[in-house]
Short mmCIF file of C-alpha atoms and ligand atoms in Angstrom, two decimals:
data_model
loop_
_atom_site.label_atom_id
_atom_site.label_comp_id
_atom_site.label_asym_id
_atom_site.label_seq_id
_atom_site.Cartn_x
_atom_site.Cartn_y
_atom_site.Cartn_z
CA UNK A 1 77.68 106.85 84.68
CA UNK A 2 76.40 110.03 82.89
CA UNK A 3 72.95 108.74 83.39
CA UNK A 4 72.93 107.61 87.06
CA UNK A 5 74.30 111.29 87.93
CA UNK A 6 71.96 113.36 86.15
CA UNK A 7 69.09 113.35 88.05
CA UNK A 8 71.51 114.05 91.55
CA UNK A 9 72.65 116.89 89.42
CA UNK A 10 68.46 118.25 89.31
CA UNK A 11 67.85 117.19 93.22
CA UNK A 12 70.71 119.50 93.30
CA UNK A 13 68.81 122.18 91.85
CA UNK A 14 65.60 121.76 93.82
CA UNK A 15 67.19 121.56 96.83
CA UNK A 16 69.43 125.16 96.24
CA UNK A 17 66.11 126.80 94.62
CA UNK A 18 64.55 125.77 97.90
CA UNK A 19 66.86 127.64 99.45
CA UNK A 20 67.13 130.67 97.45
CA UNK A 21 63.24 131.13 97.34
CA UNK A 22 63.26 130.66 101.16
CA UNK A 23 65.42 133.84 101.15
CA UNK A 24 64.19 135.90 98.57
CA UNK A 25 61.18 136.45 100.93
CA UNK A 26 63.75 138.17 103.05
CA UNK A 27 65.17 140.39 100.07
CA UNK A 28 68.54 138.95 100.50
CA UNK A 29 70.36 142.08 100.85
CA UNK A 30 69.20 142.41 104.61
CA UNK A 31 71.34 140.34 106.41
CA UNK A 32 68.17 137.95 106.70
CA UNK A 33 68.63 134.92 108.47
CA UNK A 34 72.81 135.40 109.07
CA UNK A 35 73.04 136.69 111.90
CA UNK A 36 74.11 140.20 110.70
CA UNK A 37 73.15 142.60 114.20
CA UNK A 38 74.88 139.84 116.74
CA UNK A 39 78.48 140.31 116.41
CA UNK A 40 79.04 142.85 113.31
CA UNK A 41 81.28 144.63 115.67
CA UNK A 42 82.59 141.70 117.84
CA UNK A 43 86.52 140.98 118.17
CA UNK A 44 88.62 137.39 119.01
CA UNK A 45 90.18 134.50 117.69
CA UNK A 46 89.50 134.07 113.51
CA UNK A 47 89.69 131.21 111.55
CA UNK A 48 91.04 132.12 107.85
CA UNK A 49 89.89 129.01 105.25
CA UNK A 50 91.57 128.74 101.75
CA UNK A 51 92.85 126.24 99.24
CA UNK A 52 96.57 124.61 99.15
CA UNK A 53 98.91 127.77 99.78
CA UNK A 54 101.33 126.17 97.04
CA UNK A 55 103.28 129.40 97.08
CA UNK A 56 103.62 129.71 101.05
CA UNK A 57 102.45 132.53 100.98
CA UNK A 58 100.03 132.90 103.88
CA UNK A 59 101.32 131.76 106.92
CA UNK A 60 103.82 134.77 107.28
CA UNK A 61 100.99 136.83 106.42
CA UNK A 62 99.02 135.36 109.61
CA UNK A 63 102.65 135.45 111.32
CA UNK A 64 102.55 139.51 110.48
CA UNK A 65 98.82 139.88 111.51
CA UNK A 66 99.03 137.62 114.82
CA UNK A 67 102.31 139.45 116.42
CA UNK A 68 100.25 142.75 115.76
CA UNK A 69 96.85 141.21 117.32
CA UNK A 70 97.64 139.28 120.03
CA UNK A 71 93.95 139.14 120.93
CA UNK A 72 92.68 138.54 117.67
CA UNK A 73 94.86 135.54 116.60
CA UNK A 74 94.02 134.41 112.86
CA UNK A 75 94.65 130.47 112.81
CA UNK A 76 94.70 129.48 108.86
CA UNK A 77 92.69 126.21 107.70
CA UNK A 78 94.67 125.11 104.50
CA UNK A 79 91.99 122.73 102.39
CA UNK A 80 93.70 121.00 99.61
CA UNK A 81 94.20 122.23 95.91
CA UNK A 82 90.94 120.86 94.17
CA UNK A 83 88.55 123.49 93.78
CA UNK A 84 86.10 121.27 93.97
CA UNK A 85 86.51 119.56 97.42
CA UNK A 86 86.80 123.73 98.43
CA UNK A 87 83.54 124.35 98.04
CA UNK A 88 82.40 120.95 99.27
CA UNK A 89 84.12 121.68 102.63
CA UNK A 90 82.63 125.09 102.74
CA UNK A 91 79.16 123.97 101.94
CA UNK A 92 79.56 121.53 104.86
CA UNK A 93 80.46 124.19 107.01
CA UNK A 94 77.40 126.34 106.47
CA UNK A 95 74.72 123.93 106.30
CA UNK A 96 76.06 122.48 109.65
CA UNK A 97 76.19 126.39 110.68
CA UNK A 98 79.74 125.87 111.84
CA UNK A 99 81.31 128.87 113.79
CA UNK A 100 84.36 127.40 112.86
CA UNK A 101 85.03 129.51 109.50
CA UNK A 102 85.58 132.84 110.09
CA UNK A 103 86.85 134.43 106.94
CA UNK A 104 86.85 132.54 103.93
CA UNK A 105 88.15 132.55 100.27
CA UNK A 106 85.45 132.11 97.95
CA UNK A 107 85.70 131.12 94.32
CA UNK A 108 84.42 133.88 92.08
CA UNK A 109 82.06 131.33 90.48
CA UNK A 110 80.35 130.68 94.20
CA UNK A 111 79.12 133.92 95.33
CA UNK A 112 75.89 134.30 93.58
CA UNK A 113 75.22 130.21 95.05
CA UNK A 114 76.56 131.21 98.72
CA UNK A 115 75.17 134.45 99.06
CA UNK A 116 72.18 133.61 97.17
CA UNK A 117 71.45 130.52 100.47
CA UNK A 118 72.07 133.55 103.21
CA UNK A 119 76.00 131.82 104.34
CA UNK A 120 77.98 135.38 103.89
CA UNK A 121 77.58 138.28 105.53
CA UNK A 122 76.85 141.05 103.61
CA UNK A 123 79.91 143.84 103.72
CA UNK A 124 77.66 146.47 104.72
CA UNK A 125 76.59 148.89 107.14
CA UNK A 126 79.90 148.09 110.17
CA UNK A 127 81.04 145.71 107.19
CA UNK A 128 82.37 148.11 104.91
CA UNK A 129 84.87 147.85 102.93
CA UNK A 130 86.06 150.45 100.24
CA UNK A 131 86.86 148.89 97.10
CA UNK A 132 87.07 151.61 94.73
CA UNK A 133 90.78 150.99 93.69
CA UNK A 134 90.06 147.12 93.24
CA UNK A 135 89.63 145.78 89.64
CA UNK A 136 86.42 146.04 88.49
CA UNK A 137 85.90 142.36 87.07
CA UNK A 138 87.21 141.38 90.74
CA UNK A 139 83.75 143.46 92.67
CA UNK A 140 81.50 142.71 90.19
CA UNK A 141 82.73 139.03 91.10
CA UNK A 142 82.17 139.68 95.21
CA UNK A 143 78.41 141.20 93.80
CA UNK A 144 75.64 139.68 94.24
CA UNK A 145 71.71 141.51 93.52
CA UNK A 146 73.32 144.53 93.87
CA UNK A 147 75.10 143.78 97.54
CA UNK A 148 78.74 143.14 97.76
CA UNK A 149 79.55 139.77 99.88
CA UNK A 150 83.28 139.05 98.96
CA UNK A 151 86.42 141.18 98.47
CA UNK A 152 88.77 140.77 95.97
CA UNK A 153 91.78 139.34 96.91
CA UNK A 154 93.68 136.98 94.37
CA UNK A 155 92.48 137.43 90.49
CA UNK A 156 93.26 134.72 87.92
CA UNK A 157 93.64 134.97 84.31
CA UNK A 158 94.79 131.77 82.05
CA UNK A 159 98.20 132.22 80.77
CA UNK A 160 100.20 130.48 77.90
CA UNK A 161 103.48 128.75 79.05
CA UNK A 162 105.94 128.30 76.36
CA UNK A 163 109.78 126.87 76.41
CA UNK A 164 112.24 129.77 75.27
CA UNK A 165 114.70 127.60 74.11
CA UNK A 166 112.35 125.46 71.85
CA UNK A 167 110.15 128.63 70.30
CA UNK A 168 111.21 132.61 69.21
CA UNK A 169 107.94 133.46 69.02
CA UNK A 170 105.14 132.54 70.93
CA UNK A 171 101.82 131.48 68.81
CA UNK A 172 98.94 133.74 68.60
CA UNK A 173 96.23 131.52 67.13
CA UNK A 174 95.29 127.59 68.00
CA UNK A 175 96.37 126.48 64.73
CA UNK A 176 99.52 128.23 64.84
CA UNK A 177 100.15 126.10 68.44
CA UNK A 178 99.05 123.00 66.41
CA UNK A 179 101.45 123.32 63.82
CA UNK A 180 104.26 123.88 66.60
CA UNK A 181 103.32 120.89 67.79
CA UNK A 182 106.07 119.23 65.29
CA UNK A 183 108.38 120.86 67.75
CA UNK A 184 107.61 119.00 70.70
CA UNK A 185 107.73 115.82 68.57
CA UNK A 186 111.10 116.41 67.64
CA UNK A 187 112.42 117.10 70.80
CA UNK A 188 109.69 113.69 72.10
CA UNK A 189 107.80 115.98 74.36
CA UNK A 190 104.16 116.05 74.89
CA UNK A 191 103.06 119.63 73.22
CA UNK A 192 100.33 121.17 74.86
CA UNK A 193 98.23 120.51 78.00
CA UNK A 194 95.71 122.57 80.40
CA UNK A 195 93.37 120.89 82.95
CA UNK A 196 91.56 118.21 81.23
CA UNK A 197 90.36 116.20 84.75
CA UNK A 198 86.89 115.73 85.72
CA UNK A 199 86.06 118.95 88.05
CA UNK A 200 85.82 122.75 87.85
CA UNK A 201 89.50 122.79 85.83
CA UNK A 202 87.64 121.04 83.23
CA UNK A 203 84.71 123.89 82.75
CA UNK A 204 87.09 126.64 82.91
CA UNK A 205 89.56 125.21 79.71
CA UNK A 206 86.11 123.99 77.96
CA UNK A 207 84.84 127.55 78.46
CA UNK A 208 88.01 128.85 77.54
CA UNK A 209 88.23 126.95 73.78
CA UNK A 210 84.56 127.98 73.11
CA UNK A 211 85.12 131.78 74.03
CA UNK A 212 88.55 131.50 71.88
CA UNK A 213 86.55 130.22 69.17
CA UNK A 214 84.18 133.16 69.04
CA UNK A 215 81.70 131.11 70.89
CA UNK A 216 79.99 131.64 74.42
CA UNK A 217 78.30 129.09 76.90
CA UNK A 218 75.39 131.57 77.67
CA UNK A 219 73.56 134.63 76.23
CA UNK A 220 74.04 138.14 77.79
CA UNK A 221 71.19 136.95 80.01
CA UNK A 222 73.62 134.93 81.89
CA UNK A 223 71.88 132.10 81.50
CA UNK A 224 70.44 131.55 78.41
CA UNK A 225 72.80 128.36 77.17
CA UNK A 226 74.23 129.37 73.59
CA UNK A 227 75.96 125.87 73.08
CA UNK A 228 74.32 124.94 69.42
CA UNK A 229 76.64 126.93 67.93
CA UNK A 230 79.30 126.66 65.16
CA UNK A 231 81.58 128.28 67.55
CA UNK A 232 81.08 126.16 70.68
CA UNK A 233 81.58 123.01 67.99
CA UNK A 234 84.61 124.15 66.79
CA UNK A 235 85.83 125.22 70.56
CA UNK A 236 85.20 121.54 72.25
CA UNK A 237 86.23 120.11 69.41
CA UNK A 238 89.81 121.69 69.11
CA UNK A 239 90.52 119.87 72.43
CA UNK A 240 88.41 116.35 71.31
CA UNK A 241 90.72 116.46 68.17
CA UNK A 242 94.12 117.62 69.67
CA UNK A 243 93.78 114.85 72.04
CA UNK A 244 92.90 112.15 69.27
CA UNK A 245 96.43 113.58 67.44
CA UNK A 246 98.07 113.48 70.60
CA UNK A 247 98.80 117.14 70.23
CA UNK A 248 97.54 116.83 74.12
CA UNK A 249 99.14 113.90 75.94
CA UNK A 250 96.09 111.48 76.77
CA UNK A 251 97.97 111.71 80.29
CA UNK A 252 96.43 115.64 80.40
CA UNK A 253 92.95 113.86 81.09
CA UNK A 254 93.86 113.36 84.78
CA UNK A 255 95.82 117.12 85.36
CA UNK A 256 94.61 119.42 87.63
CA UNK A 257 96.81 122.71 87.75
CA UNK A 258 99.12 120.80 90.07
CA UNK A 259 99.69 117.68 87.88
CA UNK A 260 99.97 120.04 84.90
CA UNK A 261 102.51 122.22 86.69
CA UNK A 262 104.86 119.25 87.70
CA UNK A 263 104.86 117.96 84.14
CA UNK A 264 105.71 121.56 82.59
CA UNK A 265 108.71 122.15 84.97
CA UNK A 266 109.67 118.52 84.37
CA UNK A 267 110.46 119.63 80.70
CA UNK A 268 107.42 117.43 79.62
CA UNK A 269 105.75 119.96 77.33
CA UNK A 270 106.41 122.61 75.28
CA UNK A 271 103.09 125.02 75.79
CA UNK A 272 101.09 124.97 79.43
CA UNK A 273 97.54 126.90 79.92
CA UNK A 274 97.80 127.55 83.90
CA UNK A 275 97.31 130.20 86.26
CA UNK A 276 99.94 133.19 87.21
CA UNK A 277 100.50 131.04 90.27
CA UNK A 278 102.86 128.57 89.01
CA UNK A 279 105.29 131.71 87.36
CA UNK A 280 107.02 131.56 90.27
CA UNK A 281 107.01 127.84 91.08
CA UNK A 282 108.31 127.37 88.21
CA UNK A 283 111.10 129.93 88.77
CA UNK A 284 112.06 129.16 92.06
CA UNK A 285 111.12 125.49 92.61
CA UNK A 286 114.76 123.31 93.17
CA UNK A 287 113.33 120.29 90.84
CA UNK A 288 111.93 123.14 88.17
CA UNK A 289 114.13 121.78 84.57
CA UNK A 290 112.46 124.85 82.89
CA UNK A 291 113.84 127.66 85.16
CA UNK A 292 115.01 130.75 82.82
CA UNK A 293 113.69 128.72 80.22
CA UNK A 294 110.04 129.86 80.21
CA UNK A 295 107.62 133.05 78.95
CA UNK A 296 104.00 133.62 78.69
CA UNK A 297 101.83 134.55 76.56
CA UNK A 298 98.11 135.32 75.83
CA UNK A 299 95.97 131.92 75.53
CA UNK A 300 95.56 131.71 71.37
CA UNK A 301 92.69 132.13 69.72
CA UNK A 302 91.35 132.03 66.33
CA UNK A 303 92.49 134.99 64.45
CA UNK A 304 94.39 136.26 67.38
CA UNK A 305 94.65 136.09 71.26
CA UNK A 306 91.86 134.43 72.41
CA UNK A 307 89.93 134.75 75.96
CA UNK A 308 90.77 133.40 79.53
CA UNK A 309 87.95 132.81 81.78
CA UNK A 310 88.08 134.91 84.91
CA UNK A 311 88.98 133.29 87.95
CA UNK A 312 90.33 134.10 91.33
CA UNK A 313 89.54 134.07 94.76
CA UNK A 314 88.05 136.91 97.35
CA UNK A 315 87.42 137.01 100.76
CA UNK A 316 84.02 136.73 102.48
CA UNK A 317 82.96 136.98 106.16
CA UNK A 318 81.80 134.17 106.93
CA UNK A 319 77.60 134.82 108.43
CA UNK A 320 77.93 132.37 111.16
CA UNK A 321 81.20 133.83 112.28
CA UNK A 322 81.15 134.81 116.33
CA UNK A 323 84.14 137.88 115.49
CA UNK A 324 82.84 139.65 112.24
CA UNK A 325 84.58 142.73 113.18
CA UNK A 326 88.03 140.89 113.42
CA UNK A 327 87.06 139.26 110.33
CA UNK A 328 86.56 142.29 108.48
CA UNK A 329 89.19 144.14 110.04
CA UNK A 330 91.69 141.04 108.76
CA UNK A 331 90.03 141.04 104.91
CA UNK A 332 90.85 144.61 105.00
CA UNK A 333 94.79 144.04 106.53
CA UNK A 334 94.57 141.55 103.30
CA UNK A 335 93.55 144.12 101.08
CA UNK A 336 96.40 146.68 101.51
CA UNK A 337 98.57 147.19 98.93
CA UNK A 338 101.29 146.01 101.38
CA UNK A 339 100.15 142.48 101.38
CA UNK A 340 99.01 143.07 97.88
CA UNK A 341 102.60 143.64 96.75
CA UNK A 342 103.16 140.72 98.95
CA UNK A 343 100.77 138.21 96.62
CA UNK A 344 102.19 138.97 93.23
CA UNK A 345 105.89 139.31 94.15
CA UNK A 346 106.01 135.99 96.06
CA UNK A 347 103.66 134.13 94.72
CA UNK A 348 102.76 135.67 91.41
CA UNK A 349 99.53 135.85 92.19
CA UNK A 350 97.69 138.18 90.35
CA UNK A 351 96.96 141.14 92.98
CA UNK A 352 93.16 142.54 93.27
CA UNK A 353 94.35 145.95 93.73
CA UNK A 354 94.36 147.83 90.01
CA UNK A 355 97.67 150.72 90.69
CA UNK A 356 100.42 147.49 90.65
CA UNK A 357 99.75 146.51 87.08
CA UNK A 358 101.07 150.05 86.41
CA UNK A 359 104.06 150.12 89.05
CA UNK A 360 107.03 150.50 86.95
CA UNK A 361 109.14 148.78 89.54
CA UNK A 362 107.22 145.67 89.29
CA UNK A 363 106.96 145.38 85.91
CA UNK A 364 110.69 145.40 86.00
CA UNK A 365 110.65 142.61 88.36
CA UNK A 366 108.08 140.56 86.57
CA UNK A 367 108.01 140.65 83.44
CA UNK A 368 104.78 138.87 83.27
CA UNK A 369 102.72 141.57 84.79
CA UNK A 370 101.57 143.52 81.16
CA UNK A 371 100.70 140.08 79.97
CA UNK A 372 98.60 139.16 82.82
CA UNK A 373 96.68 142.39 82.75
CA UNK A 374 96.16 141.57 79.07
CA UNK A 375 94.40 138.09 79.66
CA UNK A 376 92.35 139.99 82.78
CA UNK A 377 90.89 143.08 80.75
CA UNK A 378 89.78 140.19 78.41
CA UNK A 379 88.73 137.78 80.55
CA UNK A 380 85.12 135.94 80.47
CA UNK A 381 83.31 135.43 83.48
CA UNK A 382 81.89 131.56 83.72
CA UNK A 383 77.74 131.74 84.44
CA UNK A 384 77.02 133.81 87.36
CA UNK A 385 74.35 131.68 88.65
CA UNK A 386 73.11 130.46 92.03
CA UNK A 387 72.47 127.37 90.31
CA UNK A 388 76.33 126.96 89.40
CA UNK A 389 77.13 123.75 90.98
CA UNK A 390 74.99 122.09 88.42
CA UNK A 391 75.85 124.24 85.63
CA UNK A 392 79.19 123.56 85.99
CA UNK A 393 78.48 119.77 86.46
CA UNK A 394 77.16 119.62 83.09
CA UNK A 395 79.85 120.61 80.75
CA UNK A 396 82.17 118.81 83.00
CA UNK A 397 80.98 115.57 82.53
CA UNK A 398 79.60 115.87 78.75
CA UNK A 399 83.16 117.54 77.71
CA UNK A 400 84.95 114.90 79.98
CA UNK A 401 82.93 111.81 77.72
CA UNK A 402 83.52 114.05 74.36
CA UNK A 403 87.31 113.98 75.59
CA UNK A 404 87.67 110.35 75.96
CA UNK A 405 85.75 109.62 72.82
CA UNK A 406 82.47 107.78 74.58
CA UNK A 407 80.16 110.78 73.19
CA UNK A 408 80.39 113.08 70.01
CA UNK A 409 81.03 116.62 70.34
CA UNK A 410 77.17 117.64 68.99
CA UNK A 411 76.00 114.97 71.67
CA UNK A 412 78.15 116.57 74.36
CA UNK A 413 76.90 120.02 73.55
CA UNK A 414 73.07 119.34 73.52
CA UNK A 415 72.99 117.61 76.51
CA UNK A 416 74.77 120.59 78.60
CA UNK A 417 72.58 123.30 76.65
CA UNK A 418 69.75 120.95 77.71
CA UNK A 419 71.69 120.85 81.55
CA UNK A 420 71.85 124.44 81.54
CA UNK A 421 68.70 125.24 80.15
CA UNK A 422 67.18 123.29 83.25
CA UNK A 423 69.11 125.54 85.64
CA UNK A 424 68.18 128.63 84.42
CA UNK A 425 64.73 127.41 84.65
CA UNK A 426 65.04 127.29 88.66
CA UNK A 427 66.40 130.83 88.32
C1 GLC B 501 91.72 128.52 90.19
C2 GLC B 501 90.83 129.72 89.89
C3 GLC B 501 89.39 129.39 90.11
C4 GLC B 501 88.99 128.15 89.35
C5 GLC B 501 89.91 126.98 89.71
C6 GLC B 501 89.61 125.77 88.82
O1 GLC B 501 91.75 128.27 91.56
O2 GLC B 501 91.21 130.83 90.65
O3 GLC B 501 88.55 130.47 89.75
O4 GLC B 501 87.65 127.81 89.59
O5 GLC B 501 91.26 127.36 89.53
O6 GLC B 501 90.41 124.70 89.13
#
């Protein structure tokens, strides 16, 4: 299987280098080809396009917006909760140069590949947008050769889960969590699980074991793989040998954050890696078992907390849009600390806007908040390549074979510093 996919993954790569070379011609922070001077300025109907809203959190946001814009209606386009059938819908859109998709939420690890192929509009010139009280991690995400293309809108850190009533004290390192473990089989739970299925989840829990372990998946260069190292061994392997010890249910191999979230409110495991999202799921939902029962806490690491990998969503103007200027106008109605508040208090989403962290009212509220900011201030970004898709494929499906035991971890890690090596070639 790994064989008959790999050389997709490299027609993948010629045919986005194709693209990216057809731009750079055009110095990609011109507008180029998108269509910038028709329609920076032009107002109507929207179309806003983002994953599952598990939380509900949108629609009376769009409710809000519409009954103040009766002109200027925002319709939402909900895709489904897999990250990677997102960007597959979105790619669709823009090669077909689809009108249809007005604003939409983009994947921090997509912009450099999206606005790298000319498909967002640059937020320039009437574009604007001021973003000087944003977290920084969250523009340098939206940045792209020095041009911003998305604005932040929901962050992401990786948080630790843990049952109150079966652990005091929360562990620090991995080992600690290991030796917990005895916990979980006393009470005949499973003990820990993240996202272990075959698709984005995958890279960022891979990524986040080899950063824990001291390691990194490239060089400073961004692109330089640095996977034949002691540290990226010992990170895959932590997760190759918890799920040989069952310390990770072999069920974990088929979560994504939602089949991960069911089984932690279900009372099926003692510690979770997730996003802030499912805080409040997991509060509020009727079927939740583990409501008042659950804390977080930094993912552990080796001697100490160890590193989330930064994720998140902003919000991107779509360059075949017909209404930019109700598109930007919308992204910027997003951005106030209004619906801000909105995000984090009903869906514990972890707001773009820096000042809430601090808000002493909040952190009353959720209690979550300092812990959050914590894995953010810490957290690593995944390769910030135009090239991504196949980057990401890589470690995906050699850490996916490692897991199930049909390659070794020193196989799995040369072949994706090989993978990766290739991409950065196209670069
Ligand atoms: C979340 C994150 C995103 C990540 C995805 C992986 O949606 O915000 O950055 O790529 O999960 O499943």
């Amino acid at each position: 299987m790994k064989a008959s996919r790999r050389p997709l993954l490299v027609a993948g790569f010629a045919v986005i280098a194709a693209g990216a070379l057809a731009l750079s011609g055009c110095s990609g922070n011109s507008g180029g080809s998108n269509g910038q001077s028709s329609g920076d300025d032009s107002h109507g109907p929207i179309t806003f396009v983002q994953g599952k809203d598990n939380n509900n959190l949108i629609r009376p946001i769009i409710d809000e917006w519409n009954s103040k814009h009766p002109k200027e209606k925002v319709t939402f386009k909900e895709q489904s909760d897999n990250a990677d059938q997102q960007h597959d819908d979105l790619v669709q859109h823009f090669q077909a140069k689809s009108t249809d998709y007005d604003v939409v939420a983009v994947d921090v690890i997509w912009t450099a590949e999206f606005a790298a192929k000319g498909w967002l509009a640059p937020l320039k010139g009437d574009l604007k947008l001021d973003t000087s009280k944003m977290l920084p991690a969250t523009v340098k995400a939206g940045t792209y050769g020095g041009t911003l293309y998305t604005a932040p809108w929901v962050t992401d850190g990786g948080l630790l889960y843990y049952r109150t009533d079966l652990i005091k004290t929360p562990p620090t390192t991995w080992d600690e969590m290991m030796k917990d473990c005895s916990i979980a089989k006393a009470h005949n739970i499973g003990c820990y699980a993240g996202q272990y299925a075959d698709y984005e989840g995958l890279t960022v829990n891979v990524a986040e074991a080899i950063n824990s372990a001291g390691g990194t998946i490239v060089g400073k260069d961004g692109k330089t793989p640095t996977l034949d190292t002691p540290e990226a061994k010992k990170g895959l392997e932590a997760i190759v040998d918890a799920f040989k010890d069952g310390n990770i249910p072999a069920a974990a191999q088929t979560y994504q954050e939602e089949q991960g979230r069911q089984a932690f409110e279900a009372g099926q495991l003692l510690f979770h890696r997730n996003w802030p999202y499912i805080y409040s799921l997991a509060s509020t939902d009727g079927s939740s078992k583990v409501k008042g029962k659950f804390a977080v806490a930094p993912l552990p690491g080796v001697d100490g907390p160890g590193a989330s990998s930064l994720g998140g969503h902003n919000i991107a103007v779509s360059a075949y849009s017909k209404h930019k200027g109700t598109a930007v106008d919308f992204i910027k109605f997003m951005e106030t600390e209004e619906i801000q508040r909105q995000a984090v208090t009903k869906a514990s989403n972890a707001p773009a806007l820096a000042s809430l962290y601090d808000d002493p009212e909040l952190n009353k509220q959720l209690p979550y908040l300092s812990t959050l900011k914590k894995s953010l201030d810490t957290a690593v970004p995944r390769p910030v390549s135009p090239f991504y898709p196949a980057i990401t494929k890589a470690i995906e499906d050699d850490s996916f074979a490692a897991i199930k035991g049909t390659t070794s971890v020193d196989d799995a890690l040369s072949d994706m510093q090989k993978a990766i090596k290739t991409a950065g070639a196209g670069s």
